[in-house]
Short mmCIF file of C-alpha atoms in Angstrom, two decimals:
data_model
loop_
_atom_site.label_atom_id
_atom_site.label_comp_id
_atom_site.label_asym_id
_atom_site.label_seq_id
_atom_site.Cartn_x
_atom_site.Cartn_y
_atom_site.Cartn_z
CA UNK A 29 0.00 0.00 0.00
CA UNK A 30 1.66 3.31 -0.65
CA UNK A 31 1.62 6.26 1.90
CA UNK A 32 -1.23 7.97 0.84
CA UNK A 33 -3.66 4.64 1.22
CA UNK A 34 -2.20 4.08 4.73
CA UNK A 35 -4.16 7.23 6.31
CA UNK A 36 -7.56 5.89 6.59
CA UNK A 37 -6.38 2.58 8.77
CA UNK A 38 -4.25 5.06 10.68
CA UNK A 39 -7.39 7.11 11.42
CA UNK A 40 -9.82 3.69 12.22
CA UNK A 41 -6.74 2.90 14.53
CA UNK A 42 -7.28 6.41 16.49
CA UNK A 43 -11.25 6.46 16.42
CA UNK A 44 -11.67 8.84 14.10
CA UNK A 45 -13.82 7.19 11.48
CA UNK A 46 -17.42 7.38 12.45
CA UNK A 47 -18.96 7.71 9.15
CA UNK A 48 -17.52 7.42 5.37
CA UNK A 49 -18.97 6.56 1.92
CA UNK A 50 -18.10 3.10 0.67
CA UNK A 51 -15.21 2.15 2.68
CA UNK A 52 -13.51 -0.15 -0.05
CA UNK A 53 -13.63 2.39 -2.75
CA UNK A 54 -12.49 5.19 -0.76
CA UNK A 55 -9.74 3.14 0.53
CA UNK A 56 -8.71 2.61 -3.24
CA UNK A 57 -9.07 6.04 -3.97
CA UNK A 58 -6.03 6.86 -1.51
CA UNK A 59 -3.95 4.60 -2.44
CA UNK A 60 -3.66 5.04 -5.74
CA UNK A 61 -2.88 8.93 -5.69
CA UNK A 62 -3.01 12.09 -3.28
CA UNK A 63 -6.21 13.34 -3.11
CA UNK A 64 -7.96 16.62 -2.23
CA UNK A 65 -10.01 17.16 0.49
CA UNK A 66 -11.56 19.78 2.15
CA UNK A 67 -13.31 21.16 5.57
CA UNK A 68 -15.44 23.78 6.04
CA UNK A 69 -14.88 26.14 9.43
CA UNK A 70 -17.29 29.39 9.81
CA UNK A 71 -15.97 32.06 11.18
CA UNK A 72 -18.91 32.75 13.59
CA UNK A 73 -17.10 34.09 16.38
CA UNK A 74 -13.15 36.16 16.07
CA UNK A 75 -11.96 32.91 17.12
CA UNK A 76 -11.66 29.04 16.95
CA UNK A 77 -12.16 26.76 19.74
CA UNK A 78 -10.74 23.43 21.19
CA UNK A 79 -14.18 21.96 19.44
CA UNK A 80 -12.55 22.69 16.20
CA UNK A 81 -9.52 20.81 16.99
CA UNK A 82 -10.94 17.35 15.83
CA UNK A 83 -11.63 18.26 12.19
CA UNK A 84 -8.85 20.77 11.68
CA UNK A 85 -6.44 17.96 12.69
CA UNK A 86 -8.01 15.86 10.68
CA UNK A 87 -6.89 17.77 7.66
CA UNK A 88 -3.24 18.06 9.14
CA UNK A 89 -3.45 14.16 9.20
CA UNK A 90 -4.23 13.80 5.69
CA UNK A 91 -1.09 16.03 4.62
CA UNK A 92 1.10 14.21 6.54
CA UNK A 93 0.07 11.24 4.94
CA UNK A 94 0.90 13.02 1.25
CA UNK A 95 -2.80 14.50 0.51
CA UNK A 96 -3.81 18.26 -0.18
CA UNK A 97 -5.93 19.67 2.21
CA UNK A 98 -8.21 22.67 1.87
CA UNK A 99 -9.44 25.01 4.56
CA UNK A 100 -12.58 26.74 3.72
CA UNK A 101 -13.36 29.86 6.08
CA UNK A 102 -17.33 29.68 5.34
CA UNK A 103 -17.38 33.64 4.81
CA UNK A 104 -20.69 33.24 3.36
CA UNK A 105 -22.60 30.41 5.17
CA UNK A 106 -21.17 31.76 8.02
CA UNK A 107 -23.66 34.59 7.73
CA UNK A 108 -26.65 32.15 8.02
CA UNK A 109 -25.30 29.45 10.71
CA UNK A 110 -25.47 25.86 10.42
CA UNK A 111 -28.34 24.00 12.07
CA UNK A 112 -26.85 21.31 12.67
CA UNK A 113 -26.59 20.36 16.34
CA UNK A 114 -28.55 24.02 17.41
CA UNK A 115 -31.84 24.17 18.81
CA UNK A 116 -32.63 28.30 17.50
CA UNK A 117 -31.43 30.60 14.79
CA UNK A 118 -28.27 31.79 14.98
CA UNK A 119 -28.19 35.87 15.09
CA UNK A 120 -27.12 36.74 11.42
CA UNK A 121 -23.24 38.14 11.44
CA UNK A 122 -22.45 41.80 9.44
CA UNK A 123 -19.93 42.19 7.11
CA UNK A 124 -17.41 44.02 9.42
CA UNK A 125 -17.87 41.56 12.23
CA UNK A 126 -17.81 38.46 9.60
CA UNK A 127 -14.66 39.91 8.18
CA UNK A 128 -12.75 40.34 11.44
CA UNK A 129 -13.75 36.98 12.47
CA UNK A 130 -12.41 35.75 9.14
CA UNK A 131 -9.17 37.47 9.19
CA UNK A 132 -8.64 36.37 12.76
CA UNK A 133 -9.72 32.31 11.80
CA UNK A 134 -7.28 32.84 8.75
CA UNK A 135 -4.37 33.16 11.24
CA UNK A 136 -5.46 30.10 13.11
CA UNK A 137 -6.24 27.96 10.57
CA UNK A 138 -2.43 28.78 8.87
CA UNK A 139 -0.98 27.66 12.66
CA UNK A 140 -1.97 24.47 12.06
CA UNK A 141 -1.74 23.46 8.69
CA UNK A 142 1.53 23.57 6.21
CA UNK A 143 1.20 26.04 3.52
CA UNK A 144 4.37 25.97 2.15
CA UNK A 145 4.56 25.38 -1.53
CA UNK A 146 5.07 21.75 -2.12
CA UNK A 147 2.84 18.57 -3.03
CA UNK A 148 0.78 18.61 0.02
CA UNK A 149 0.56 22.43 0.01
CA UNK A 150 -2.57 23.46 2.07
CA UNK A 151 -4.92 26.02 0.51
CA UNK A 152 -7.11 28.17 2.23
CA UNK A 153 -10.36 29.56 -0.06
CA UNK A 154 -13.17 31.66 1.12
CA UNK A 155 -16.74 30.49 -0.25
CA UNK A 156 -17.79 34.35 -0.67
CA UNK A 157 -15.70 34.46 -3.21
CA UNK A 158 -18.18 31.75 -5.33
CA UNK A 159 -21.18 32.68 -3.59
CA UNK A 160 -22.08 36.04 -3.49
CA UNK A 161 -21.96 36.54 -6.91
CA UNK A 162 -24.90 34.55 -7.72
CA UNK A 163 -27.69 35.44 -8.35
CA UNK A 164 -31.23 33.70 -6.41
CA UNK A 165 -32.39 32.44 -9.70
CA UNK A 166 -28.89 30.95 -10.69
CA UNK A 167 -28.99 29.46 -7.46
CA UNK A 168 -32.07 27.53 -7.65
CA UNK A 169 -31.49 26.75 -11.29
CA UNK A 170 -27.83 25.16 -10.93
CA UNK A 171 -27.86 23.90 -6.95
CA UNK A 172 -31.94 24.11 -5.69
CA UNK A 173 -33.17 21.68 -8.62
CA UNK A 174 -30.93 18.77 -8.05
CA UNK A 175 -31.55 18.34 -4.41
CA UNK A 176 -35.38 17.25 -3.30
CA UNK A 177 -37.05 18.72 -0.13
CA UNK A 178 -38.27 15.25 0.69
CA UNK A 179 -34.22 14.61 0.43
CA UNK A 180 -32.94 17.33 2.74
CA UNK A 181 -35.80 17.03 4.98
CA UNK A 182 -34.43 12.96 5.74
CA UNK A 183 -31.51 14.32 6.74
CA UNK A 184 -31.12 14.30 10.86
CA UNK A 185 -29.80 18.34 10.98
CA UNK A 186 -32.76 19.32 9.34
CA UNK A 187 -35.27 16.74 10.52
CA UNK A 188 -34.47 17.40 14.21
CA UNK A 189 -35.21 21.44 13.75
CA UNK A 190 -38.51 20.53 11.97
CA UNK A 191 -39.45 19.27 14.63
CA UNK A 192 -38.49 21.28 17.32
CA UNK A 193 -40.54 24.23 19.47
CA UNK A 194 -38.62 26.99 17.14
CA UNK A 195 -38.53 25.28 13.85
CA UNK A 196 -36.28 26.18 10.90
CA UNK A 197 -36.40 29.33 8.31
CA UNK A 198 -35.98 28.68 4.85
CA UNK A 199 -32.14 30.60 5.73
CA UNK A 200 -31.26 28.19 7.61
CA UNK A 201 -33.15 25.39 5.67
CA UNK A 202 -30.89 26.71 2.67
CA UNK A 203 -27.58 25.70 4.29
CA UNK A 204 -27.26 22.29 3.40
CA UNK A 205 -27.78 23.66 0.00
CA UNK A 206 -25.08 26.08 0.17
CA UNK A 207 -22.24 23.67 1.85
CA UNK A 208 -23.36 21.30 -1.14
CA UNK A 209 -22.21 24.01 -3.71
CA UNK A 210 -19.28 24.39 -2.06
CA UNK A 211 -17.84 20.65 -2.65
CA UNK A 212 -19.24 21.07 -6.12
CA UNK A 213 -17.21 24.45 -6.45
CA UNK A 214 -13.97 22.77 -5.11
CA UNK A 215 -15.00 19.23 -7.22
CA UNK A 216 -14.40 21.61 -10.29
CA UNK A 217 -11.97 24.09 -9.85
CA UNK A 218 -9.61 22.49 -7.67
CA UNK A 219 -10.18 18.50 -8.24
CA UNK A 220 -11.61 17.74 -4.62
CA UNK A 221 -12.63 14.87 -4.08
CA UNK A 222 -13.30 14.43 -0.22
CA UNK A 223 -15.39 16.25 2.14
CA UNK A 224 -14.55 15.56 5.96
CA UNK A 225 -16.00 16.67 9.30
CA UNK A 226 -17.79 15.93 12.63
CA UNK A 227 -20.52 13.61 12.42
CA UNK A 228 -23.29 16.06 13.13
CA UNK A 229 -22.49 17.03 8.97
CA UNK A 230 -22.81 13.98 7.61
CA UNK A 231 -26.14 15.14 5.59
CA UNK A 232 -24.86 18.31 4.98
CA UNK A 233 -21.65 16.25 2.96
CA UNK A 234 -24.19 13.43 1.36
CA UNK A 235 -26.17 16.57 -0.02
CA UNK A 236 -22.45 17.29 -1.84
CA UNK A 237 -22.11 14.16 -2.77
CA UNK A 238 -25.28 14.19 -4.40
CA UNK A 239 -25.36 17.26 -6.00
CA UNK A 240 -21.75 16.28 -7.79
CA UNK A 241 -23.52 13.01 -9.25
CA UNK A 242 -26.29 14.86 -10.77
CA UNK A 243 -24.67 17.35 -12.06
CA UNK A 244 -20.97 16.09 -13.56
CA UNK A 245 -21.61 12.78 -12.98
CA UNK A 246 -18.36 12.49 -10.39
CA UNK A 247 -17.38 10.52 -8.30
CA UNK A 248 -16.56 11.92 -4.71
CA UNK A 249 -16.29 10.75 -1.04
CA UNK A 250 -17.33 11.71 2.67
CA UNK A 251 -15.89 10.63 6.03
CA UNK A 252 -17.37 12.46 9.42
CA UNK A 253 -15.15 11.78 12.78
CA UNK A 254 -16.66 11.12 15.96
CA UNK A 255 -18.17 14.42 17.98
CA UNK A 256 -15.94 14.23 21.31
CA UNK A 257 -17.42 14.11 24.33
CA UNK A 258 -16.27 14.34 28.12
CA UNK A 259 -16.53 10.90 30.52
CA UNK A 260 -18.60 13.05 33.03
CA UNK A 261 -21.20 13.78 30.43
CA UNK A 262 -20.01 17.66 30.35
CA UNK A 263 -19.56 19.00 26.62
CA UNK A 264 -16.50 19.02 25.19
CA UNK A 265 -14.45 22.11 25.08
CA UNK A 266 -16.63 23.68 28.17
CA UNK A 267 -14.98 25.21 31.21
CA UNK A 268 -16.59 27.13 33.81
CA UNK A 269 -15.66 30.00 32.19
CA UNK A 270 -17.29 28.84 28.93
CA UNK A 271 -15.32 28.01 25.51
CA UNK A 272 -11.51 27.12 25.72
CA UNK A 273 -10.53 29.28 22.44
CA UNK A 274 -7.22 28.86 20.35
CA UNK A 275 -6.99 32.59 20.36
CA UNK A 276 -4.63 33.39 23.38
CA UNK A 277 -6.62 37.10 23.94
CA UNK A 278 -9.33 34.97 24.52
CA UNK A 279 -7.95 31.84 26.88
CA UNK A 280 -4.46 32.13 27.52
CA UNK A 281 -2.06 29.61 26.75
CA UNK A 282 -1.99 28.66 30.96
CA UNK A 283 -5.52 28.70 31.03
CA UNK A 284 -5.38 26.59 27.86
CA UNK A 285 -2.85 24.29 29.57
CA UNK A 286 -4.25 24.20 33.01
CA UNK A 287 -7.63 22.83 30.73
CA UNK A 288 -6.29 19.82 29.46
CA UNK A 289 -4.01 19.31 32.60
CA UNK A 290 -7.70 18.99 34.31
CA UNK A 291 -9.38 16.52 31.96
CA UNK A 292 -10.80 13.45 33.40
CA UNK A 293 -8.40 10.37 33.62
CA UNK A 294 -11.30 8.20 31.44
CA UNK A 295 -10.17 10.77 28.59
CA UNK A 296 -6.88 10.64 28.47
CA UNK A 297 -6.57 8.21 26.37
CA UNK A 298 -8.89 9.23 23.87
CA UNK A 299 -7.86 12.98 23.58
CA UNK A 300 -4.51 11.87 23.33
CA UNK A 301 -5.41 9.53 20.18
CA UNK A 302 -7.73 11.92 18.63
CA UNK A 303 -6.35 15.04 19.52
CA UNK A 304 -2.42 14.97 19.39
CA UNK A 305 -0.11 13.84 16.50
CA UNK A 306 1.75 11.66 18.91
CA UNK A 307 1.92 8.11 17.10
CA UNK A 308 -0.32 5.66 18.17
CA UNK A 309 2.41 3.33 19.80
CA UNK A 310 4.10 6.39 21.95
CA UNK A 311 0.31 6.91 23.39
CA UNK A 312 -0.09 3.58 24.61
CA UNK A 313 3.24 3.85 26.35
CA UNK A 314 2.10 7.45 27.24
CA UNK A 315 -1.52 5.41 28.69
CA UNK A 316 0.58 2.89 30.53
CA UNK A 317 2.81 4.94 32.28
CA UNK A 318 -0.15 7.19 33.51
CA UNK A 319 -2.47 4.42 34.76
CA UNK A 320 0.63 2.47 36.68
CA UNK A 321 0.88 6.19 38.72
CA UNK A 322 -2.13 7.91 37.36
CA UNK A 323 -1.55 10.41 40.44
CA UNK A 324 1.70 12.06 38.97
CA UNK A 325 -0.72 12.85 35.88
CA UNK A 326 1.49 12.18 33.39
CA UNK A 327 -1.36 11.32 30.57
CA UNK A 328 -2.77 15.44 31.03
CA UNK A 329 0.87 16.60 31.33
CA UNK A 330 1.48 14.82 27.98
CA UNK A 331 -2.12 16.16 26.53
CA UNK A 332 -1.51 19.58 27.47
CA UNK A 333 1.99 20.25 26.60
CA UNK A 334 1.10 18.44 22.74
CA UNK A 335 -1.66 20.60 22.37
CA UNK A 336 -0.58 23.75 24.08
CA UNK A 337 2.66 23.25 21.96
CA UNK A 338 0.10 22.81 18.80
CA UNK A 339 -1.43 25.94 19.61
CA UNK A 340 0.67 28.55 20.90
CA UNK A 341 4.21 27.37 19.69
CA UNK A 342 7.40 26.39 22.18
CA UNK A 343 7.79 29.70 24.13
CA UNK A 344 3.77 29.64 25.18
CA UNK A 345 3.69 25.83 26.35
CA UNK A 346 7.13 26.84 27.82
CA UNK A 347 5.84 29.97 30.15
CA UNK A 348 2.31 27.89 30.68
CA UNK A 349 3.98 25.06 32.00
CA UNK A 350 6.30 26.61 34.16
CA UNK A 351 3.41 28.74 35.83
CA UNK A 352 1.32 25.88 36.25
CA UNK A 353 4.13 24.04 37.76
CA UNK A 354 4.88 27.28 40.26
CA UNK A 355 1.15 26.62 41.66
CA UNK A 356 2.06 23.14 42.50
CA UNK A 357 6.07 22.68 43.41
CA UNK A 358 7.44 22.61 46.78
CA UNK A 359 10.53 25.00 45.05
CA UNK A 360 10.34 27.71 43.12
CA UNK A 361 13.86 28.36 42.52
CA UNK A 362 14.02 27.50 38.91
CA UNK A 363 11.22 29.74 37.64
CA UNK A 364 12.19 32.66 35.72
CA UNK A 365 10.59 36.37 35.17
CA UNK A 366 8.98 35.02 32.36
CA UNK A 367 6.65 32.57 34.42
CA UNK A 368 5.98 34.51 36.86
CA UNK A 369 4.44 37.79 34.77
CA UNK A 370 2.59 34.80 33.01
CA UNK A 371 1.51 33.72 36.42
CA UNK A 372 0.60 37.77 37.33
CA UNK A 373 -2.43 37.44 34.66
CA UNK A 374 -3.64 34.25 35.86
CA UNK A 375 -4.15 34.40 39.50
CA UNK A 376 -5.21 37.19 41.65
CA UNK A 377 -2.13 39.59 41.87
CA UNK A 378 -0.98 42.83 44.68
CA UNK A 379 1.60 45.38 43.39
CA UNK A 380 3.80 47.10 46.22
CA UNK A 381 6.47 49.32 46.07
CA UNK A 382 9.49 47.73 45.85
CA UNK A 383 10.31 50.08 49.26
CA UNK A 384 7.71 47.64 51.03
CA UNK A 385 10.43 45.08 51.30
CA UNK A 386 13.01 47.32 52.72
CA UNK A 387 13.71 45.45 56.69
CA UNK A 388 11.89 42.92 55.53
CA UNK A 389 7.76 41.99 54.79
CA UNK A 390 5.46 41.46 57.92
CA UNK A 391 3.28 38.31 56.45
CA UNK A 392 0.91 38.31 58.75
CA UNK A 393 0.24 41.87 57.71
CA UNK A 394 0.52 40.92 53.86
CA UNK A 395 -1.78 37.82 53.98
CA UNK A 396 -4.59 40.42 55.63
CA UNK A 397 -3.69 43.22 53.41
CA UNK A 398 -4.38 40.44 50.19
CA UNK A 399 -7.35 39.41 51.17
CA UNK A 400 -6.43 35.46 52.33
CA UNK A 401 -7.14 36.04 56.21
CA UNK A 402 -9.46 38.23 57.71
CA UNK A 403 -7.01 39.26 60.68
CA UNK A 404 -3.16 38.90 61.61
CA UNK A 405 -4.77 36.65 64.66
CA UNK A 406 -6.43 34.07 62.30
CA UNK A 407 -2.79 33.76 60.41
CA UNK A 408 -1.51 33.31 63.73
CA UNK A 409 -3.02 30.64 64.94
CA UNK A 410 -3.37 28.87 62.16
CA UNK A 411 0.48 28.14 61.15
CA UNK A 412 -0.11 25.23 59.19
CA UNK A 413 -2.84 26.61 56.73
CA UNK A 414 -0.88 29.37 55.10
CA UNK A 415 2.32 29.19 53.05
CA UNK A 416 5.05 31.19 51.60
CA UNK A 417 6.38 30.30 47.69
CA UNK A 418 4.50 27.12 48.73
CA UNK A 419 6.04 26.44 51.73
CA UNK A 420 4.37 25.91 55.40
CA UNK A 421 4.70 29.68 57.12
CA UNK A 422 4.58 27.80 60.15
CA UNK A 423 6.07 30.39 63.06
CA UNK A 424 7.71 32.82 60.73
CA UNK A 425 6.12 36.37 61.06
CA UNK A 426 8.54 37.82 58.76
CA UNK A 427 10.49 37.29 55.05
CA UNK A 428 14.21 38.80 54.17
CA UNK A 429 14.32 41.00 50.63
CA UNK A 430 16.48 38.12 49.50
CA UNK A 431 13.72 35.55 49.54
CA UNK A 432 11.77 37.19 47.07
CA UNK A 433 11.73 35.02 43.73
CA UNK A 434 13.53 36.49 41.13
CA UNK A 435 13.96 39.96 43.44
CA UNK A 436 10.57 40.66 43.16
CA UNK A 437 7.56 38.13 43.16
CA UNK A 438 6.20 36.58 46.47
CA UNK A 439 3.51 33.44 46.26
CA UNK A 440 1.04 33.51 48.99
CA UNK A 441 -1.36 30.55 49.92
CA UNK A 442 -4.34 29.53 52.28
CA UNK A 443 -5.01 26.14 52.28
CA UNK A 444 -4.36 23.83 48.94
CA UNK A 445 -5.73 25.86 45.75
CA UNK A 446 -6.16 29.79 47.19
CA UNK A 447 -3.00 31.96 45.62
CA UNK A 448 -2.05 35.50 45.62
CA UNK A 449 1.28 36.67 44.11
CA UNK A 450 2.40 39.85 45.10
CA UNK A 451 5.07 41.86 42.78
CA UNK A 452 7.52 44.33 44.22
CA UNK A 453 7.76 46.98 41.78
CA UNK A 454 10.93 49.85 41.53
#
């Protein structure tokens, strides 16, 4: 089997096959040459999120494998939303918020996927560009009178908004329609012959698949991946704070690596096969390891540092890490500057003078003054229950200029999670 063919039992091996048209032909269809394929992203908010991860990778797995992937920013069906998986309209998207949101998925989607020229060169289209020069009657002439109602309304996305207390508008009933003319598009301009994405699309890619027959009489494929899902029925890609973003204005890349460094130890396993571009072999060692001492966490520390790494490059997983790992070390004596400021947006943070210091810090005033005790007395008696650069305070009333990380950052603590890190400032 040559390289290219070898992708699709690589991807059955990692659980990422959860539907695809006829699995013999399409496994042909690889082998014999690259092929292209294509995902569709819309840019409905100035960001991608860890939800996105699945699919996106998906393409990255293909060119790694010797096939041309294409990354369609849905400029225009982001305007309308798909309905797939939503229970209401989306709010319809202006052209100066669509275009920020497109410039700003543009950047992510290039992160992630190799663009540089070459025989898997990634391409990255815009299905404006094809769309909104058409005209309404073009549209239903060339796209509308190939696909059935009695078709699209068999198809789960659609069926389940039929049916539901807020229905579907002929906008969003449209989309499937749209996406469809978007494989055709890429089926004749650039040769594509493979539509992937989550499952929840599947009917939106059959429509394309359809739509290709009827009207050039090709041959094309579809293959949907698995919708991820958490092991204590939360959704996927959900923190307290709500989505976990790529964008680092929008989660940072320690709040990004504190997420994964979280997960549940029933998804390790899985986000590490499905998520990572570790090979398959090195995450079963990776599995092993973690459930013989699944205390030390070393199946999240892999996760997050693969991903964060993914994300937001060497020098972000670098500073994430090493603030993470000042929250939970006994010694803090090999963080740097670096950390620590990435620790000072993180966690609640006091800025004194760096004249505060001078005869050295009263910490039973300081732990008052930052809010972790109510009164010197209640540090006081409680020794045991407050710590300095996560050490015990135990009887000592008082810390030396000289112990101050890096000359100027202190890390205060009640009990096992409450911080404060105070910065002494010339």
């Amino acid at each position: 089997m040559t390289e290219t063919g070898q992708v699709l039992a690589e991807l059955e091996t990692r659980g990422l096959v959860h539907d695809s048209t006829d699995r013999e032909s399409l496994a042909a269809r690889l082998a014999a040459r690259p092929v292209v394929l294509y995902c569709g992203f819309d840019p409905t908010a100035d960001s991608l999120h860890i939800g996105n991860l699945v699919p996106l990778l998906l393409l990255r797995r293909f060119q790694l494998f010797g096939h041309r992937p294409i990354a369609l920013a849905g400029g225009a069906t982001g305007m309308i939303g798909d309905p797939s998986g939503k229970s209401e309209e989306r709010a319809f998207l202006d052209d100066e918020t669509l275009d920020r949101n497109l410039a700003a998925v543009k950047q992510q989607l290039e992160l992630l996927l190799d663009f540089e020229p070459g025989p898997a060169q990634a391409r990255l289209v815009d299905n404006r560009d094809w769309t909104a020069p058409m005209g309404v009657l073009d549209f239903l002439r060339d796209v509308g009178k190939h696909i059935t109602v009695n078709t699209m309304l068999g198809k789960e996305s659609i069926k389940a908004r039929v049916h539901s207390e807020h229905g579907i508008s002929y906008t969003e009933f449209s989309y499937m329609l749209l996406q469809a003319y978007d494989f055709h598009v890429l089926h004749e301009t650039h040769g594509c012959e493979l539509q992937v994405g989550g499952s929840d699309q599947w009917g939106n890619i059959t429509a394309g698949i359809d739509l290709i027959r009827r009207r050039s009489g090709g041959e094309v494929h579809g293959l949907t991946v698995p919708l991820m899902t958490r092991a204590d029925g939360a959704k996927f890609g959900k923190s307290e704070g709500g989505n976990i973003w790529l964008s680092a204005d929008k989660t940072s890349p320690y709040r990004f690596f504190q997420y994964w460094m979280n997960v549940d130890d029933r998804d390790v396993e899985g986000y590490l096969l499905r998520l990572t571009l570790l090979p398959a072999d090195e995450v079963r060692s990776i599995v092993a390891a973690h459930e013989a001492a699944p205390e030390q966490r070393g199946g999240q520390r892999a996760l997050a540092r693969e991903l964060t790494e993914l994300v937001h490059g060497s020098a972000g997983t670098k500073a994430a890490e090493a603030a993470s790992a000042a929250l939970f070390s006994s010694s803090l004596a090999d963080l740097d500057a670096e950390a620590l400021a990435t620790l000072a947006g993180e966690i609640p943070t006091t800025r004194l003078p760096a004249s505060a210091a001078e005869g050295g810090l009263d910490l039973l005033e300081l732990f008052v003054r930052v809010g972790l005790a109510k009164s010197k007395g209640e540090v006081r008696r409680d020794p045991k229950g407050f710590y300095v650069n996560n050490r015990p305070r135990e009887e000592r009333t008082h810390l030396q200029p000289d112990e101050l990380i890096c000359g100027e950052y202190l890390l205060l603590r009640r009990g096992k999670t409450t911080y404060h890190l105070v910065m002494l400032l010339e």
